[in-house]
PDB file of C-alpha atoms in Angstrom:
ATOM      1  CA  UNK B1258      -0.387   0.126  -0.112  1.00  0.00           C
ATOM      2  CA  UNK B1259       2.739   2.398   0.957  1.00  0.00           C
ATOM      3  CA  UNK B1260       4.352   2.249  -2.560  1.00  0.00           C
ATOM      4  CA  UNK B1261       1.380   2.495  -3.942  1.00  0.00           C
ATOM      5  CA  UNK B1262       0.496   5.456  -2.493  1.00  0.00           C
ATOM      6  CA  UNK B1263       4.450   7.116  -3.278  1.00  0.00           C
ATOM      7  CA  UNK B1264       3.346   5.815  -6.912  1.00  0.00           C
ATOM      8  CA  UNK B1265       0.562   7.335  -7.010  1.00  0.00           C
ATOM      9  CA  UNK B1266       2.191  10.598  -5.485  1.00  0.00           C
ATOM     10  CA  UNK B1267       4.771  10.645  -7.394  1.00  0.00           C
ATOM     11  CA  UNK B1268       2.901  10.166 -10.548  1.00  0.00           C
ATOM     12  CA  UNK B1269       0.289  13.326  -9.596  1.00  0.00           C
ATOM     13  CA  UNK B1270       3.676  15.715  -9.237  1.00  0.00           C
ATOM     14  CA  UNK B1271       4.815  15.282 -12.534  1.00  0.00           C
ATOM     15  CA  UNK B1272       1.108  15.854 -13.832  1.00  0.00           C
ATOM     16  CA  UNK B1273       1.410  19.073 -11.708  1.00  0.00           C
ATOM     17  CA  UNK B1274       4.544  20.344 -12.761  1.00  0.00           C
ATOM     18  CA  UNK B1275       4.009  19.114 -16.448  1.00  0.00           C
ATOM     19  CA  UNK B1276       0.883  21.337 -16.340  1.00  0.00           C
ATOM     20  CA  UNK B1277       2.329  24.422 -14.900  1.00  0.00           C
ATOM     21  CA  UNK B1278       5.891  24.054 -15.911  1.00  0.00           C
ATOM     22  CA  UNK B1279       7.093  24.322 -12.283  1.00  0.00           C
ATOM     23  CA  UNK B1280       9.682  21.242 -11.565  1.00  0.00           C
ATOM     24  CA  UNK B1281       9.697  22.400  -7.983  1.00  0.00           C
ATOM     25  CA  UNK B1282       6.164  20.657  -7.304  1.00  0.00           C
ATOM     26  CA  UNK B1283       8.061  17.156  -7.728  1.00  0.00           C
ATOM     27  CA  UNK B1284       9.275  17.876  -3.954  1.00  0.00           C
ATOM     28  CA  UNK B1285       6.756  20.587  -2.653  1.00  0.00           C
ATOM     29  CA  UNK B1286       4.822  20.257   0.903  1.00  0.00           C
ATOM     30  CA  UNK B1287       1.646  18.033   0.197  1.00  0.00           C
ATOM     31  CA  UNK B1288       0.041  20.398   2.465  1.00  0.00           C
ATOM     32  CA  UNK B1289       0.039  23.421   0.296  1.00  0.00           C
ATOM     33  CA  UNK B1290      -3.302  24.397  -1.182  1.00  0.00           C
ATOM     34  CA  UNK B1291      -3.217  23.779  -4.915  1.00  0.00           C
ATOM     35  CA  UNK B1292      -4.442  27.799  -5.487  1.00  0.00           C
ATOM     36  CA  UNK B1293      -1.095  28.588  -3.683  1.00  0.00           C
ATOM     37  CA  UNK B1294       0.695  26.892  -6.438  1.00  0.00           C
ATOM     38  CA  UNK B1295      -0.774  28.519  -8.933  1.00  0.00           C
ATOM     39  CA  UNK B1296      -3.511  25.304 -10.370  1.00  0.00           C
ATOM     40  CA  UNK B1297      -6.501  26.480 -11.107  1.00  0.00           C
ATOM     41  CA  UNK B1298      -9.791  24.620 -11.949  1.00  0.00           C
ATOM     42  CA  UNK B1299      -8.738  24.358 -15.781  1.00  0.00           C
ATOM     43  CA  UNK B1300      -5.893  22.285 -14.523  1.00  0.00           C
ATOM     44  CA  UNK B1301      -7.750  20.094 -11.986  1.00  0.00           C
ATOM     45  CA  UNK B1302      -9.892  18.936 -14.818  1.00  0.00           C
ATOM     46  CA  UNK B1303      -6.923  18.277 -16.154  1.00  0.00           C
ATOM     47  CA  UNK B1304      -5.428  16.499 -13.424  1.00  0.00           C
ATOM     48  CA  UNK B1305      -8.636  14.415 -13.797  1.00  0.00           C
ATOM     49  CA  UNK B1306      -7.734  13.203 -17.083  1.00  0.00           C
ATOM     50  CA  UNK B1307      -3.967  12.816 -16.293  1.00  0.00           C
ATOM     51  CA  UNK B1308      -4.999  10.242 -13.898  1.00  0.00           C
ATOM     52  CA  UNK B1309      -7.517   8.342 -14.786  1.00  0.00           C
ATOM     53  CA  UNK B1310      -5.617   8.169 -18.407  1.00  0.00           C
ATOM     54  CA  UNK B1311      -2.329   7.043 -15.921  1.00  0.00           C
ATOM     55  CA  UNK B1312      -3.910   4.599 -13.516  1.00  0.00           C
ATOM     56  CA  UNK B1313      -7.044   3.597 -15.807  1.00  0.00           C
ATOM     57  CA  UNK B1314      -9.876   4.902 -13.664  1.00  0.00           C
ATOM     58  CA  UNK B1315     -12.977   7.151 -13.471  1.00  0.00           C
ATOM     59  CA  UNK B1316     -13.465   9.712 -11.163  1.00  0.00           C
ATOM     60  CA  UNK B1317     -16.864  11.416 -10.548  1.00  0.00           C
ATOM     61  CA  UNK B1318     -17.263  15.110 -10.334  1.00  0.00           C
ATOM     62  CA  UNK B1319     -17.367  15.329  -6.621  1.00  0.00           C
ATOM     63  CA  UNK B1320     -13.924  13.811  -6.206  1.00  0.00           C
ATOM     64  CA  UNK B1321     -12.582  17.100  -8.329  1.00  0.00           C
ATOM     65  CA  UNK B1322     -13.396  19.318  -6.096  1.00  0.00           C
ATOM     66  CA  UNK B1323     -11.759  17.825  -3.532  1.00  0.00           C
ATOM     67  CA  UNK B1324      -8.733  18.316  -5.259  1.00  0.00           C
ATOM     68  CA  UNK B1325      -7.264  20.850  -2.627  1.00  0.00           C
ATOM     69  CA  UNK B1326      -3.711  19.789  -2.196  1.00  0.00           C
ATOM     70  CA  UNK B1327      -1.389  17.203  -3.125  1.00  0.00           C
ATOM     71  CA  UNK B1328      -1.866  15.145  -0.043  1.00  0.00           C
ATOM     72  CA  UNK B1329      -5.816  15.225  -0.245  1.00  0.00           C
ATOM     73  CA  UNK B1330      -5.713  14.091  -4.143  1.00  0.00           C
ATOM     74  CA  UNK B1331      -3.339  11.028  -3.594  1.00  0.00           C
ATOM     75  CA  UNK B1332      -6.040  10.122  -1.048  1.00  0.00           C
ATOM     76  CA  UNK B1333      -8.496  10.240  -3.397  1.00  0.00           C
ATOM     77  CA  UNK B1334      -7.109   8.546  -6.169  1.00  0.00           C
ATOM     78  CA  UNK B1335      -6.067   5.737  -3.211  1.00  0.00           C
ATOM     79  CA  UNK B1336      -9.850   4.874  -2.771  1.00  0.00           C
ATOM     80  CA  UNK B1337     -10.034   4.276  -6.270  1.00  0.00           C
ATOM     81  CA  UNK B1338      -6.799   1.650  -6.508  1.00  0.00           C
ATOM     82  CA  UNK B1339      -7.705  -0.619  -3.469  1.00  0.00           C
TER      83      UNK B1339
ATOM     84  CA  UNK Q 556     -22.799   1.910 -27.432  1.00  0.00           C
ATOM     85  CA  UNK Q 557     -24.332   5.373 -26.944  1.00  0.00           C
ATOM     86  CA  UNK Q 558     -27.137   6.579 -29.070  1.00  0.00           C
ATOM     87  CA  UNK Q 559     -25.974   8.706 -32.281  1.00  0.00           C
ATOM     88  CA  UNK Q 560     -27.368  12.496 -32.414  1.00  0.00           C
ATOM     89  CA  UNK Q 561     -27.692  15.022 -35.535  1.00  0.00           C
ATOM     90  CA  UNK Q 562     -28.295  18.628 -35.556  1.00  0.00           C
ATOM     91  CA  UNK Q 563     -29.001  19.027 -39.163  1.00  0.00           C
ATOM     92  CA  UNK Q 564     -29.782  22.429 -39.104  1.00  0.00           C
ATOM     93  CA  UNK Q 565     -27.540  26.203 -37.788  1.00  0.00           C
ATOM     94  CA  UNK Q 566     -31.133  26.434 -36.219  1.00  0.00           C
ATOM     95  CA  UNK Q 567     -30.738  23.586 -34.060  1.00  0.00           C
ATOM     96  CA  UNK Q 568     -27.537  24.500 -33.378  1.00  0.00           C
ATOM     97  CA  UNK Q 569     -28.272  27.653 -31.971  1.00  0.00           C
ATOM     98  CA  UNK Q 570     -29.913  26.258 -29.210  1.00  0.00           C
ATOM     99  CA  UNK Q 571     -26.962  24.851 -27.518  1.00  0.00           C
ATOM    100  CA  UNK Q 572     -24.250  27.338 -28.284  1.00  0.00           C
ATOM    101  CA  UNK Q 573     -24.092  30.961 -27.798  1.00  0.00           C
ATOM    102  CA  UNK Q 574     -22.061  31.450 -30.246  1.00  0.00           C
ATOM    103  CA  UNK Q 575     -23.148  33.682 -34.084  1.00  0.00           C
ATOM    104  CA  UNK Q 576     -22.577  34.428 -37.350  1.00  0.00           C
ATOM    105  CA  UNK Q 577     -19.876  35.926 -38.415  1.00  0.00           C
ATOM    106  CA  UNK Q 578     -18.211  34.193 -35.674  1.00  0.00           C
ATOM    107  CA  UNK Q 579     -20.294  30.431 -36.146  1.00  0.00           C
ATOM    108  CA  UNK Q 580     -17.719  27.869 -37.613  1.00  0.00           C
ATOM    109  CA  UNK Q 581     -20.162  25.151 -37.593  1.00  0.00           C
ATOM    110  CA  UNK Q 582     -22.636  24.145 -39.993  1.00  0.00           C
ATOM    111  CA  UNK Q 583     -24.315  20.880 -38.689  1.00  0.00           C
ATOM    112  CA  UNK Q 584     -23.496  17.765 -36.209  1.00  0.00           C
ATOM    113  CA  UNK Q 585     -23.214  14.135 -38.214  1.00  0.00           C
ATOM    114  CA  UNK Q 586     -22.845  12.323 -34.875  1.00  0.00           C
ATOM    115  CA  UNK Q 587     -23.104  13.260 -31.352  1.00  0.00           C
ATOM    116  CA  UNK Q 588     -22.548  10.975 -28.614  1.00  0.00           C
ATOM    117  CA  UNK Q 589     -24.051  12.579 -25.208  1.00  0.00           C
ATOM    118  CA  UNK Q 590     -21.005  12.734 -22.855  1.00  0.00           C
ATOM    119  CA  UNK Q 591     -18.700  11.279 -25.213  1.00  0.00           C
ATOM    120  CA  UNK Q 592     -17.457  12.863 -28.953  1.00  0.00           C
ATOM    121  CA  UNK Q 593     -18.786  14.797 -31.162  1.00  0.00           C
ATOM    122  CA  UNK Q 594     -18.198  15.016 -35.266  1.00  0.00           C
ATOM    123  CA  UNK Q 595     -19.437  18.609 -36.845  1.00  0.00           C
ATOM    124  CA  UNK Q 596     -19.171  19.816 -40.279  1.00  0.00           C
ATOM    125  CA  UNK Q 597     -18.024  22.956 -41.411  1.00  0.00           C
ATOM    126  CA  UNK Q 598     -17.889  24.201 -45.386  1.00  0.00           C
ATOM    127  CA  UNK Q 599     -14.872  26.532 -46.394  1.00  0.00           C
ATOM    128  CA  UNK Q 600     -16.542  29.256 -48.189  1.00  0.00           C
ATOM    129  CA  UNK Q 601     -13.621  30.618 -50.563  1.00  0.00           C
ATOM    130  CA  UNK Q 602     -15.471  34.250 -50.199  1.00  0.00           C
ATOM    131  CA  UNK Q 603     -15.369  34.536 -46.515  1.00  0.00           C
ATOM    132  CA  UNK Q 604     -13.159  37.242 -45.086  1.00  0.00           C
ATOM    133  CA  UNK Q 605     -10.426  35.772 -43.187  1.00  0.00           C
ATOM    134  CA  UNK Q 606      -9.444  33.905 -46.388  1.00  0.00           C
ATOM    135  CA  UNK Q 607      -9.213  37.487 -47.903  1.00  0.00           C
ATOM    136  CA  UNK Q 608      -6.297  38.533 -45.702  1.00  0.00           C
ATOM    137  CA  UNK Q 609      -5.021  34.983 -44.946  1.00  0.00           C
ATOM    138  CA  UNK Q 610      -3.553  35.492 -47.155  1.00  0.00           C
ATOM    139  CA  UNK Q 611      -3.726  37.443 -50.520  1.00  0.00           C
ATOM    140  CA  UNK Q 612      -3.743  34.985 -53.506  1.00  0.00           C
ATOM    141  CA  UNK Q 613      -2.727  32.485 -51.254  1.00  0.00           C
ATOM    142  CA  UNK Q 614      -6.088  31.884 -49.014  1.00  0.00           C
ATOM    143  CA  UNK Q 615      -5.490  29.201 -45.994  1.00  0.00           C
ATOM    144  CA  UNK Q 616      -7.608  29.073 -42.907  1.00  0.00           C
ATOM    145  CA  UNK Q 617      -6.024  30.234 -39.712  1.00  0.00           C
ATOM    146  CA  UNK Q 618      -5.099  27.550 -37.454  1.00  0.00           C
ATOM    147  CA  UNK Q 619      -6.772  29.637 -34.562  1.00  0.00           C
ATOM    148  CA  UNK Q 620     -10.132  28.982 -36.047  1.00  0.00           C
ATOM    149  CA  UNK Q 621      -9.580  25.766 -37.191  1.00  0.00           C
ATOM    150  CA  UNK Q 622      -9.389  25.496 -33.164  1.00  0.00           C
ATOM    151  CA  UNK Q 623     -12.022  27.522 -32.567  1.00  0.00           C
ATOM    152  CA  UNK Q 624     -14.544  25.479 -34.800  1.00  0.00           C
ATOM    153  CA  UNK Q 625     -13.863  22.150 -32.583  1.00  0.00           C
ATOM    154  CA  UNK Q 626     -14.494  24.433 -29.884  1.00  0.00           C
ATOM    155  CA  UNK Q 627     -17.815  25.141 -31.043  1.00  0.00           C
ATOM    156  CA  UNK Q 628     -18.087  21.623 -31.808  1.00  0.00           C
ATOM    157  CA  UNK Q 629     -17.530  20.474 -28.455  1.00  0.00           C
ATOM    158  CA  UNK Q 630     -19.295  23.198 -27.131  1.00  0.00           C
ATOM    159  CA  UNK Q 631     -22.675  21.507 -28.660  1.00  0.00           C
ATOM    160  CA  UNK Q 632     -21.455  17.977 -26.982  1.00  0.00           C
ATOM    161  CA  UNK Q 633     -21.300  19.984 -23.335  1.00  0.00           C
ATOM    162  CA  UNK Q 634     -24.006  22.114 -24.110  1.00  0.00           C
ATOM    163  CA  UNK Q 635     -26.389  18.655 -24.322  1.00  0.00           C
ATOM    164  CA  UNK Q 636     -24.855  16.648 -22.007  1.00  0.00           C
ATOM    165  CA  UNK Q 637     -25.030  19.201 -19.171  1.00  0.00           C
ATOM    166  CA  UNK Q 638     -28.380  20.442 -20.416  1.00  0.00           C
ATOM    167  CA  UNK Q 639     -28.597  23.920 -17.955  1.00  0.00           C
ATOM    168  CA  UNK Q 640     -30.926  27.130 -17.631  1.00  0.00           C
ATOM    169  CA  UNK Q 641     -28.518  29.250 -16.627  1.00  0.00           C
ATOM    170  CA  UNK Q 642     -26.763  31.443 -18.392  1.00  0.00           C
ATOM    171  CA  UNK Q 643     -23.351  30.322 -18.982  1.00  0.00           C
ATOM    172  CA  UNK Q 644     -19.609  31.042 -20.752  1.00  0.00           C
ATOM    173  CA  UNK Q 645     -17.303  28.421 -22.176  1.00  0.00           C
ATOM    174  CA  UNK Q 646     -13.710  29.252 -22.353  1.00  0.00           C
ATOM    175  CA  UNK Q 647     -10.678  27.097 -24.043  1.00  0.00           C
ATOM    176  CA  UNK Q 648      -7.993  26.919 -21.094  1.00  0.00           C
ATOM    177  CA  UNK Q 649      -5.313  24.547 -22.779  1.00  0.00           C
ATOM    178  CA  UNK Q 650      -4.044  23.289 -26.142  1.00  0.00           C
ATOM    179  CA  UNK Q 651      -1.728  21.160 -26.822  1.00  0.00           C
ATOM    180  CA  UNK Q 652      -2.042  20.824 -31.102  1.00  0.00           C
ATOM    181  CA  UNK Q 653      -0.383  19.819 -34.659  1.00  0.00           C
ATOM    182  CA  UNK Q 654      -1.293  21.579 -37.558  1.00  0.00           C
ATOM    183  CA  UNK Q 655      -0.142  18.427 -40.398  1.00  0.00           C
ATOM    184  CA  UNK Q 656      -1.667  20.032 -43.425  1.00  0.00           C
ATOM    185  CA  UNK Q 657      -3.086  23.829 -44.969  1.00  0.00           C
ATOM    186  CA  UNK Q 658      -6.120  24.527 -45.237  1.00  0.00           C
ATOM    187  CA  UNK Q 659      -7.528  25.639 -48.701  1.00  0.00           C
ATOM    188  CA  UNK Q 660     -10.798  27.443 -49.140  1.00  0.00           C
ATOM    189  CA  UNK Q 661     -13.513  25.158 -50.978  1.00  0.00           C
ATOM    190  CA  UNK Q 662     -13.495  21.866 -48.761  1.00  0.00           C
ATOM    191  CA  UNK Q 663     -15.658  20.607 -46.079  1.00  0.00           C
ATOM    192  CA  UNK Q 664     -14.008  20.560 -42.552  1.00  0.00           C
ATOM    193  CA  UNK Q 665     -15.017  17.360 -40.215  1.00  0.00           C
ATOM    194  CA  UNK Q 666     -14.148  18.508 -36.766  1.00  0.00           C
ATOM    195  CA  UNK Q 667     -14.327  15.756 -33.661  1.00  0.00           C
ATOM    196  CA  UNK Q 668     -13.431  16.103 -30.593  1.00  0.00           C
ATOM    197  CA  UNK Q 669     -13.998  13.112 -27.927  1.00  0.00           C
ATOM    198  CA  UNK Q 670     -14.340  13.137 -24.221  1.00  0.00           C
ATOM    199  CA  UNK Q 671     -10.873  12.030 -22.189  1.00  0.00           C
ATOM    200  CA  UNK Q 672     -12.787  13.521 -19.153  1.00  0.00           C
ATOM    201  CA  UNK Q 673     -15.321  15.577 -18.672  1.00  0.00           C
ATOM    202  CA  UNK Q 674     -17.681  16.541 -15.841  1.00  0.00           C
ATOM    203  CA  UNK Q 675     -20.132  19.699 -15.881  1.00  0.00           C
ATOM    204  CA  UNK Q 676     -17.340  22.384 -15.135  1.00  0.00           C
ATOM    205  CA  UNK Q 677     -15.198  21.566 -18.437  1.00  0.00           C
ATOM    206  CA  UNK Q 678     -13.112  18.946 -19.292  1.00  0.00           C
ATOM    207  CA  UNK Q 679     -10.547  18.070 -21.684  1.00  0.00           C
ATOM    208  CA  UNK Q 680     -10.686  16.408 -25.122  1.00  0.00           C
ATOM    209  CA  UNK Q 681      -8.896  14.424 -27.639  1.00  0.00           C
ATOM    210  CA  UNK Q 682      -9.386  16.565 -30.926  1.00  0.00           C
ATOM    211  CA  UNK Q 683      -9.236  16.268 -34.512  1.00  0.00           C
ATOM    212  CA  UNK Q 684      -9.677  16.926 -37.969  1.00  0.00           C
ATOM    213  CA  UNK Q 685     -10.408  16.228 -41.666  1.00  0.00           C
ATOM    214  CA  UNK Q 686     -10.173  17.334 -44.878  1.00  0.00           C
ATOM    215  CA  UNK Q 687     -10.293  15.871 -48.338  1.00  0.00           C
ATOM    216  CA  UNK Q 688      -9.694  12.739 -46.496  1.00  0.00           C
ATOM    217  CA  UNK Q 689      -6.661  13.777 -44.483  1.00  0.00           C
ATOM    218  CA  UNK Q 690      -5.869  14.420 -41.819  1.00  0.00           C
ATOM    219  CA  UNK Q 691      -5.353  18.306 -40.999  1.00  0.00           C
ATOM    220  CA  UNK Q 692      -5.380  18.243 -36.885  1.00  0.00           C
ATOM    221  CA  UNK Q 693      -4.707  16.438 -34.431  1.00  0.00           C
ATOM    222  CA  UNK Q 694      -4.369  17.492 -30.342  1.00  0.00           C
ATOM    223  CA  UNK Q 695      -6.046  18.210 -27.342  1.00  0.00           C
ATOM    224  CA  UNK Q 696      -8.111  20.963 -25.469  1.00  0.00           C
ATOM    225  CA  UNK Q 697      -9.330  21.565 -21.634  1.00  0.00           C
ATOM    226  CA  UNK Q 698     -12.573  23.575 -22.164  1.00  0.00           C
ATOM    227  CA  UNK Q 699     -14.247  25.384 -18.956  1.00  0.00           C
ATOM    228  CA  UNK Q 700     -17.407  26.435 -18.421  1.00  0.00           C
ATOM    229  CA  UNK Q 701     -18.236  29.210 -16.170  1.00  0.00           C
ATOM    230  CA  UNK Q 702     -22.450  29.775 -14.950  1.00  0.00           C
ATOM    231  CA  UNK Q 703     -23.833  33.335 -14.173  1.00  0.00           C
ATOM    232  CA  UNK Q 704     -24.648  33.377 -10.712  1.00  0.00           C
TER     233      UNK Q 704
END
């Protein structure tokens, strides 16, 4: 489980770094709110698309609304990969 | 597979999107699958104003207008997937695209958009366009929908 969480977080950080062009997101604190990292609602939908494609899952609209920071988003994604 | 719907007139189209001539770049929708995909058609009229200036003596459809046409088709897909009485506005949020061939007037442009992910606030779509049996554009587009309060 720990390895899977780590993999989800790494893939999420890669997607965030790609979308924002900011490599610092590979190591930024997981509790920092997305809005403070310059991640807007369009990017949240793009993260949804990237994670669905990567992990072959189908997220719900209510999940995207709960994408508040890296830590919470990883927890939501992990719920689909149990 | 989801049922295929079509909108065969501009009057039908205009019920679903806010765009109006001279900034309407789809003529009809030939295949729309709610929540999934749309295929729309647009005839590149040689007398269109944008061909006069882009470029004199060498008319080519501006790539930005091809993207706009696909965005409008995507807008129809979105509006039919998420019907709403609220006034709303549509915006392109991100585009990754490769233009494969220049597009000259006088042909029918086929516009395709397939949802990768879509929610009531927007979506990410795999997009493509074809003309004269060839691909002219391929890429990905993210769109937002903002509802007025």
